Amino acid sequence: MKLLFATGPSINTRLLVAIIASVALLATEHRSSKLDSLRTALSFFVDPLKYLVDLPTVLIDQATDSVSSYGALKTENEKLREEQLIDQTRLLKFAALEKENIRLRALLENSFKLGEQVLVAELLSINMAPYEHIVVVNKGTRFGVHPQQPVLDANGVVGQVFRALPFTSEIMLITDPNHAIPVQVNRNGLLTIAVGSGQLNRLVLPFLPSNADIRPGDLLITSGLGGTFPQGYPVAVVDEFTSQPNKAFATITATPKALLDRNRELMIVWSNSASVPLISKPTVNEAETKTNAVK
C-alpha cells in the first residue's frame, strides 16, 4: 500500500547531496592520500566486477581468434600437402633421370671401349610374342642405320637391325627363335653357334658334341664369323651343360649378358671401315667460301 505523503528527502535533495559528497571526495583525494587505503579496499570488490563484465568480450575474441587460426592452419596444411605431392613427383622424375643418366654414361663409356662408330637409340616399343622377339627404336635410315647392323647395350650383344625405316628401326633380339649368332668360348676359343630359344633369358647351343670342352660359367663372345658381329663382343654365359650319351649333341644353355628386359637405350654399331657419317660434310662451294673467309 503506497503512502499518500512522502516522508523522506526529495530526489533533488538527494542529487545535491551526492554532488557535494563527490566534490568533497575529489578535493580530499587531490590534496591528500587519505583515501588510498579506502580505494584499495574497494578494489577487491570492484575489480572482479570489471573482469566479469569484460569476460564475454574476451571469450568472443578468443573464440574468433581460434576459429581464424584453425582456418589459416587448415589452408596452410592443404597447401603444404600439395607442395609435398609436387615435390615427391619431382623427386620421382629426378630419380628416373638419374637412372637414365647412369645408363647413358655406361653406354658412353662402352662406346669408347669399342673403338667403332656407334649411335645411341631409344626404345619405342616391344613385341615379345612367343616366336618373335622384336623391339623398335627411334633411329632409322636418316641416321645411316641399315639392316644387319649389330646392336649392343652396356653389357653385351642385344641383337641386330632387322628392318630399317626412315624414322625407326626394328631390332631382332638374340633370343628370337629365328636368330643365330656365331660365338666362341672365351676360355679356349671353341667355335659354335648360339640360337635363340624364344625365352628372354636363355640361348641354346645345339651344335656341340657331348665331349666338347665347355663348362658352366664360360663366357661366350662373338667370333667375327659371318661378317655381321665384329669379334670380341660379350654374348652370354654358359649356365648348363648336359651330356646325352645316346645323342650326338649335348644340351647346352646360356644366359645373355645384355639386359634384354631392362634396356631403354641401345647402341647401334658400325663395324666396317667406311662407316656412314652422322654429320654431313660441307659441299665444294661451302668449302671454298670457308677457305676465302680464312684468307
PDB file of N, CA, C and O in Angstrom, residues 1 29 140 196 249:
ATOM      1  N   MET A   1       0.846  -1.190   0.000  1.00  0.00           N
ATOM      2  CA  MET A   1       0.000   0.000   0.000  1.00  0.00           C
ATOM      3  C   MET A   1       0.888   1.248   0.000  1.00  0.00           C
ATOM      4  O   MET A   1       1.794   1.391   0.809  1.00  0.00           O
ATOM      5  N   GLU A  29      40.963  13.743  -2.221  1.00  0.00           N
ATOM      6  CA  GLU A  29      41.945  12.873  -2.916  1.00  0.00           C
ATOM      7  C   GLU A  29      43.025  13.692  -3.599  1.00  0.00           C
ATOM      8  O   GLU A  29      44.186  13.298  -3.660  1.00  0.00           O
ATOM      9  N   GLY A 140      66.537 -44.415 -87.598  1.00  0.00           N
ATOM     10  CA  GLY A 140      66.323 -45.134 -88.844  1.00  0.00           C
ATOM     11  C   GLY A 140      67.334 -44.765 -89.906  1.00  0.00           C
ATOM     12  O   GLY A 140      68.452 -44.325 -89.611  1.00  0.00           O
ATOM     13  N   GLY A 196      68.569 -68.467 -80.603  1.00  0.00           N
ATOM     14  CA  GLY A 196      67.540 -68.001 -79.694  1.00  0.00           C
ATOM     15  C   GLY A 196      66.584 -69.113 -79.313  1.00  0.00           C
ATOM     16  O   GLY A 196      66.217 -69.954 -80.132  1.00  0.00           O
ATOM     17  N   PHE A 249      74.616 -84.685 -79.937  1.00  0.00           N
ATOM     18  CA  PHE A 249      74.906 -83.344 -79.411  1.00  0.00           C
ATOM     19  C   PHE A 249      74.426 -83.234 -77.965  1.00  0.00           C
ATOM     20  O   PHE A 249      73.460 -83.876 -77.550  1.00  0.00           O
TER      21      PHE A 249
END
